[in-house]
Every structure is written in structure tokens, then in C-alpha cells.
Coordinates of C-alpha atoms in Angstrom, one line a residue:
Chain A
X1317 CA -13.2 8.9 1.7
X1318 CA -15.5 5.9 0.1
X1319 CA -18.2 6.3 3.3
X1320 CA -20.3 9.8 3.5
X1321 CA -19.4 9.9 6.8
X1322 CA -15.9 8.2 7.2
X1323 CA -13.7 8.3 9.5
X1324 CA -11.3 9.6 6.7
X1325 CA -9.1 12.5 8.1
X1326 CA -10.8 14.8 6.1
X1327 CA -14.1 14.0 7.7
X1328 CA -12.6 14.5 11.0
X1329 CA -11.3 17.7 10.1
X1330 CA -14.6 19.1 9.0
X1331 CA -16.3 17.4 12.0
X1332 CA -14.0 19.4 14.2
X1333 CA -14.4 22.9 12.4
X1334 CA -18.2 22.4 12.0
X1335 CA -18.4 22.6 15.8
X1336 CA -17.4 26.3 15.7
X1337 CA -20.3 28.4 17.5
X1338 CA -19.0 31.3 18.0
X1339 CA -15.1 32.5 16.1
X1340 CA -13.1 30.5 13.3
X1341 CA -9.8 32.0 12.8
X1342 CA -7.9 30.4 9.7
X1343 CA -4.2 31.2 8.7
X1344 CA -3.3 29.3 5.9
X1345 CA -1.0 29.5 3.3
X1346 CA -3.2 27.8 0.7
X1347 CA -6.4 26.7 0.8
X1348 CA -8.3 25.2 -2.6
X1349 CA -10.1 22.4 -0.9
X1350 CA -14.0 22.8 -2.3
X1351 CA -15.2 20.7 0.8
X1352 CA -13.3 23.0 3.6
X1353 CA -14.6 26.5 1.3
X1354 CA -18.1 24.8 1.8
X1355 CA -17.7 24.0 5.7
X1356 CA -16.5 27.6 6.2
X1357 CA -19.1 28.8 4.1
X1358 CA -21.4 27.3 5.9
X1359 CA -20.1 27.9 9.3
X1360 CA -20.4 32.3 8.7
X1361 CA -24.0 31.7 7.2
X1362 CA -24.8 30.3 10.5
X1363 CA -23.4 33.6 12.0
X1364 CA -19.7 32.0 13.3
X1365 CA -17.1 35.0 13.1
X1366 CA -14.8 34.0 10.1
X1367 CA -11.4 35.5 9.9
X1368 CA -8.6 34.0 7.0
X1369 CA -5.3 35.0 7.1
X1370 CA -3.7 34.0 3.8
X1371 CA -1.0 34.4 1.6
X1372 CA -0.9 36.9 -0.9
X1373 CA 0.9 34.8 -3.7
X1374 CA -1.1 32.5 -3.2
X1375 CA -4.4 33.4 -2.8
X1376 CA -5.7 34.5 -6.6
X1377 CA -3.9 31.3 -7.8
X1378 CA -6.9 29.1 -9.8
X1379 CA -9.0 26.9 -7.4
X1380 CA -8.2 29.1 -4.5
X1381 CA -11.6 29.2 -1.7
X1382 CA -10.4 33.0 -1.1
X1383 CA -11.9 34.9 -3.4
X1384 CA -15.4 32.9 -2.8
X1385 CA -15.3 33.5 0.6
X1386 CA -14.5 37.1 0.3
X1387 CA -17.6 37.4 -1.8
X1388 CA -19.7 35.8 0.5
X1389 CA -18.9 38.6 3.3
X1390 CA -15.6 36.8 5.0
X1391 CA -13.2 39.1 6.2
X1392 CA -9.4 38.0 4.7
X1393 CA -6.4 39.3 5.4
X1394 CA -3.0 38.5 3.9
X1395 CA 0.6 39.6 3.9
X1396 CA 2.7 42.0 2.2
X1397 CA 5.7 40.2 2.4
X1398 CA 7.9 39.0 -0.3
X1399 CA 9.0 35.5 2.4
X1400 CA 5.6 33.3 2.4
X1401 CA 3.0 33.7 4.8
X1402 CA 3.4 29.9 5.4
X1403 CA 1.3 29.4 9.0
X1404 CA -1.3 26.2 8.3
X1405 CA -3.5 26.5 11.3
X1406 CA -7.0 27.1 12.6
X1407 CA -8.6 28.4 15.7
X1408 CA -12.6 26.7 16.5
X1409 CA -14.1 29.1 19.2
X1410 CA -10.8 30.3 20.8
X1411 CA -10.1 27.1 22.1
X1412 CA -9.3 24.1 19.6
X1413 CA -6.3 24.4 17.5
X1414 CA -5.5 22.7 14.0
X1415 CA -2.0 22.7 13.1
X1416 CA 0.0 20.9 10.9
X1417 CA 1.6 20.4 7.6
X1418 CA -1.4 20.2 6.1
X1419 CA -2.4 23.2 3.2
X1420 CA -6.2 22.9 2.7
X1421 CA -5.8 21.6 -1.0
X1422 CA -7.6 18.4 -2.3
X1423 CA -3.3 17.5 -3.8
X1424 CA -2.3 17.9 -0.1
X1425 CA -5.6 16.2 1.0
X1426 CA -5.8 13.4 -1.4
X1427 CA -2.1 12.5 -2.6
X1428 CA 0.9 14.1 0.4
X1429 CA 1.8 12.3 3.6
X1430 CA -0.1 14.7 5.8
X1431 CA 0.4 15.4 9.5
X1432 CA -2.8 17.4 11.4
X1433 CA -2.2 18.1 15.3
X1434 CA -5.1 19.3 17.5
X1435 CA -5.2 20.4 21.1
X1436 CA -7.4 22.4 23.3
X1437 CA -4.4 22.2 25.1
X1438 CA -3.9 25.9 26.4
X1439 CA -0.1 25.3 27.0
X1440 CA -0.3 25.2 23.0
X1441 CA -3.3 27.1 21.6
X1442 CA -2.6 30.6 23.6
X1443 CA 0.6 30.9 21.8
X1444 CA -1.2 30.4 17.7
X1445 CA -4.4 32.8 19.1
X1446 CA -1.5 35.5 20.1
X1447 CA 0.4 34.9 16.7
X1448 CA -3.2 35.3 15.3
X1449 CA -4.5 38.1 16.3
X1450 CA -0.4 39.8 15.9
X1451 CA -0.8 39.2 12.2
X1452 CA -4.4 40.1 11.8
X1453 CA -3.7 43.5 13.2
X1454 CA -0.2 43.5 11.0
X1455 CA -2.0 42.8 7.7
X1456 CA -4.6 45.1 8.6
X1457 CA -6.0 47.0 4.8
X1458 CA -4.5 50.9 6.6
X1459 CA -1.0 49.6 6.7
X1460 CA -1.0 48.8 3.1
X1461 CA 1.9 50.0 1.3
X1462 CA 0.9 51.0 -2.1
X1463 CA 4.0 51.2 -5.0
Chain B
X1240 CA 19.8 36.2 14.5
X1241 CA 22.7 39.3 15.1
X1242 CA 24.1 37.5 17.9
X1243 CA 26.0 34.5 17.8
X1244 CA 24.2 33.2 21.1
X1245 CA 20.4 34.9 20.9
X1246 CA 17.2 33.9 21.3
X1247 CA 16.3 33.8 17.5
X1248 CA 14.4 31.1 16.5
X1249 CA 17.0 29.1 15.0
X1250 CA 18.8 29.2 17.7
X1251 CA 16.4 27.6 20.0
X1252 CA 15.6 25.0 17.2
X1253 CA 19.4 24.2 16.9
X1254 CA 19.9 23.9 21.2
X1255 CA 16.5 21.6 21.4
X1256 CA 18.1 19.1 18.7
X1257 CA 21.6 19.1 19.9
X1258 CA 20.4 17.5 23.7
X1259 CA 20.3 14.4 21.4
X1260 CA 21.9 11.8 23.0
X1261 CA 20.7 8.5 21.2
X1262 CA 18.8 9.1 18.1
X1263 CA 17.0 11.8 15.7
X1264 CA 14.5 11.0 13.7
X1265 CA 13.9 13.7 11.0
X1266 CA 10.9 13.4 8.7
X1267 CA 11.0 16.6 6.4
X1268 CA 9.8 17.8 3.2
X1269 CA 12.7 20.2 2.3
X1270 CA 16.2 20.4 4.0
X1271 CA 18.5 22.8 2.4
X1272 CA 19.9 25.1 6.3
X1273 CA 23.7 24.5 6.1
X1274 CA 23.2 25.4 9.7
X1275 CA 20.7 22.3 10.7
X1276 CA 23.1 20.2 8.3
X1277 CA 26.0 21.0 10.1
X1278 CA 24.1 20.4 13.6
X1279 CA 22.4 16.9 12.4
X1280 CA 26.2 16.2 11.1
X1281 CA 28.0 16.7 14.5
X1282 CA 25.4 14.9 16.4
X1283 CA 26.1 11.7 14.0
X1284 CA 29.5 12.5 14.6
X1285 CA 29.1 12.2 18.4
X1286 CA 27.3 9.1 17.8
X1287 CA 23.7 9.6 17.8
X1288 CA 21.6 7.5 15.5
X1289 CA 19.8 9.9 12.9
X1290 CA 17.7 8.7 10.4
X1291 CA 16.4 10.6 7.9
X1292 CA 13.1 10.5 5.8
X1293 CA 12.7 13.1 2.7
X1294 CA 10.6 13.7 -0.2
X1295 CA 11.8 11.9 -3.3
X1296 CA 11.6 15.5 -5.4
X1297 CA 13.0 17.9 -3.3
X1298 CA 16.0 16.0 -2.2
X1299 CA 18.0 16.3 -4.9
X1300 CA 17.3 20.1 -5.5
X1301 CA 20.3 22.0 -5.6
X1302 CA 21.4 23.1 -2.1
X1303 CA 19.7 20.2 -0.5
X1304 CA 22.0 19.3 2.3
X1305 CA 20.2 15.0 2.1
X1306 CA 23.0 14.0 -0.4
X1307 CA 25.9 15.8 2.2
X1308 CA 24.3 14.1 5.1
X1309 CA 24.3 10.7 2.8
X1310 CA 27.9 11.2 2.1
X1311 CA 28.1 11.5 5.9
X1312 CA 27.1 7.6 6.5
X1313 CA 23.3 9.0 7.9
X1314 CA 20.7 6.7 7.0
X1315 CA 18.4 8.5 4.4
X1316 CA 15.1 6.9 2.7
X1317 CA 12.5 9.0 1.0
X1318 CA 8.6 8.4 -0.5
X1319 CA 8.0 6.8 -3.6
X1320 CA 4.9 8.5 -4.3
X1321 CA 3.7 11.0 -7.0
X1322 CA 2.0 12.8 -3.9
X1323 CA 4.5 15.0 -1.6
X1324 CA 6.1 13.5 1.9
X1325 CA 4.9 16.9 3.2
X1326 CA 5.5 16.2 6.8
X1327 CA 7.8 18.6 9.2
X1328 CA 9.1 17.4 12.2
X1329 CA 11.7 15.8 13.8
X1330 CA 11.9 13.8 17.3
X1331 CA 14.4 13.5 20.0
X1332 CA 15.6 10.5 22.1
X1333 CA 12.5 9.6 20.6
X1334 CA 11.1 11.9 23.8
X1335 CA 10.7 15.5 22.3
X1336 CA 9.0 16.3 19.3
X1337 CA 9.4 19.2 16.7
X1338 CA 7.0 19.9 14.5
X1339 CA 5.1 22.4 12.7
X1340 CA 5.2 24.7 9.2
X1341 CA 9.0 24.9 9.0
X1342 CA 10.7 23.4 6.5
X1343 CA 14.4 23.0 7.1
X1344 CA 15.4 26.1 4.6
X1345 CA 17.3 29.1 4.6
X1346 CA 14.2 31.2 2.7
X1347 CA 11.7 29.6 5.3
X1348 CA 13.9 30.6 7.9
X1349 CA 14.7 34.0 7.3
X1350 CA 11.8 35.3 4.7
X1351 CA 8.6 33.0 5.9
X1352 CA 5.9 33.7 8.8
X1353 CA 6.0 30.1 10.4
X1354 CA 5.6 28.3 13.8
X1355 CA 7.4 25.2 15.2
X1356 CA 5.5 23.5 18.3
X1357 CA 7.9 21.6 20.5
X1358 CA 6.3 19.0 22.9
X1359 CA 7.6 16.2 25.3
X1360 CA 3.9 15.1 25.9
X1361 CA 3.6 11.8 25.1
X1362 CA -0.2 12.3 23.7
X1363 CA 1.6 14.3 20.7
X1364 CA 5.1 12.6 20.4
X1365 CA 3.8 9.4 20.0
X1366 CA 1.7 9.3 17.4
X1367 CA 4.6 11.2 15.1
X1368 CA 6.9 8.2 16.5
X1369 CA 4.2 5.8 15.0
X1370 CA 4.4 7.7 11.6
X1371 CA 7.9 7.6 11.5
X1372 CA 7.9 4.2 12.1
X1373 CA 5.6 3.0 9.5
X1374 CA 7.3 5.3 7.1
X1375 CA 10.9 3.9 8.0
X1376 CA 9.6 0.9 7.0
X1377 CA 7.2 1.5 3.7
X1378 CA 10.1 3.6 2.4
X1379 CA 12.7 0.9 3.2
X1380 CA 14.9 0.4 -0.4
X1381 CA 14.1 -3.0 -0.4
X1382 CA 10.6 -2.1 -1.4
X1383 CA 11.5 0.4 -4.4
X1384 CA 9.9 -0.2 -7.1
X1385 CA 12.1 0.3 -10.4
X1386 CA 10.0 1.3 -13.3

């Protein structure tokens, strides 16, 4: 984005997730991006609940935001599937949803032919909150299997 | 899906794309389903217009039903980019849209966690309908570029 503050579509996507006041619940099967890390950084500093669902393969790969934001006091989650945990969506106060195609990597961000939907469309938000809070509870730490 | 009829997922995908009466538009990162294959085949067969946009990389992977579908007479064009044509989605008598994680592959389908939003509001289809548009047209082969 050559302007600060473009109207690229990754400036739009932060505008929209920095308006979370009170919940920001992310499932996404990657997420790299340095700018979006920093935005949901941000966003539980200034006491927004933050909950990532994420994939497992995925998640300690280098560049990955996960292991950051774990430090900084984020509660992740992930699956314990061998199929991918492939969801690339986000929740802003239990009533905007972000959906699309898009993976929160600067490749995906900078280089792929993208598409980013998003509603507050209850007809279609009700439905990704359900699937949310089905997984959370599924990838919950106590119903770890161990080998 | 253990019955021949249910309500799986794929099931519902396959009966929302064969309503198709004039076109399908298909704009998908990865298609390797011999069952969507076989269902974008019969409705070319029956004389709806499908066209078909693809990533450049992933369409000649082995199991990649693109070339089949090629062989077929369908109308295929695909990026030219080093970045990915990442999108998912597909639209109906250019009326319903399909869109979401999905890719069009067995693995996704029966290993991943995903979601697929189907929509007939025209606030959603139509912007996808512009992308496939503008697409259709960048990737037209009388723009290659041969190196």
C-alpha cells in the first residue's frame, strides 16, 4: 500500500478489526502477516478478548504471529487432526464477520488473487460464531490426546 | 457421506450447482473431486456454459480434473502470475454464489475443517461476478506472455 493510510485492502482489513471493543475471535489456518500480529497485539493490550483458532501444522512454521501472541497472553487453540484446520475467518465483537480465501500472510497479502467477504449480516455471521465457539470447545488443552 | 442421498456437505454443494441452467462460472485454486468433475461435466453436457478460471501451478498436478474438463470442450484460463489465484468460489446463472475455504479436493473434502457460504444476495454475488469478469478477461490467452 504506497499511502499510510490507503485504501489498500489490507488497510481496510485492519481498519475493520481495530474497531473490536469488546471479543476478536480468529480461526485461521495461517497467519504470518507482521501488520495483522501487530493489530491483534494491540487490540488485547487494550483489553479486547482475543481467541485464535489455528492450525497445528501450521502454526510453529517460521514467520508464524502464533507463537508471539501466545507470549503476549492470547489464548490459542488448534486442532489435532491429521485433515487441515483450513477455516480463514474472524469474528469483531460478535457481530462483523471476515471470511474469505484470504490466509493472513504478507505472500497471500501481497502476491495471490485474494477474495475477503464481510457482513454483519446475521443470516451469515450466526452460523461462523456457532462453528466458533464448536471448535474452540473441541480443541479445548483437556481433550488432548497424548501418544 | 454413507448415503447415497444425505445431507453431507457435498451433497448439498453438488444439488446447489446442478440447478444450473445457463452458465457456471468457477474461479478455484485447486480442483482435483472426480465427484464436482463429473457434476461440472454433465451440466456442460446439458448445455450450460461453464467457464473455468484456475491457478497456473496447481492445474496440472496430478489428479487435477482442469485438463479432463479441457478435454471436455469447457473453456479453461488460468493466472499468469508468480503469486497464487487463491480464490474459491463459483457462481450460478450468475444468481447464486458459492464461496468460501473449500477447495474443490477430495483431502479438503473429507480430512479439512472448512466452511462454504452460499448467497443469492446480490450485495455479495456481485462483486465475485465483477472479479470473475475482470479475471476472464486479464487471463484471456491472447494476453500470455511467452518467456
Amino acid at each position: 500500500c504506497p499511502l499510510p493510510h490507503g485504501d489498500c485492502p489490507l488497510s481496510r482489513l485492519l481498519r475493520h478489526l481495530l474497531t473490536a471493543r469488546r471479543s476478536l475471535d480468529i480461526c485461521l489456518f495461517a497467519f504470518s502477516s507482521p501488520q495483522l500480529g501487530r493489530a491483534v497485539w494491540l487490540l488485547h493490550r487494550r483489553g479486547v478478548r482475543v481467541r485464535i483458532v489455528t492450525d497445528a501444522q501450521y502454526m510453529g512454521l517460521q514467520g508464524s504471529q502464533i507463537g508471539l501472541l501466545r507470549q503476549a497472553g492470547i489464548q490459542v487453540r488448534h486442532d489435532q487432526e491429521s485433515g487441515y484446520m483450513h477455516h480463514k475467518f474472524a469474528i469483531v465483537d460478535r457481530r462483523m464477520l471476515i471470511t474469505g480465501s484470504l490466509n493472513w500472510t504478507t505472500q497471500a497479502i501481497q502476491n495471490n488473487r485474494e477474495n475477503v467477504l464481510v457482513t454483519e449480516d446475521v443470516e451469515y455471521v450466526k452460523p461462523f460464531l456457532d462453528e466458533f465457539e464448536r471448535i474452540w470447545e473441541k480443541y479445548n488443552p483437556i481433550n488432548y490426546k497424548f501418544f
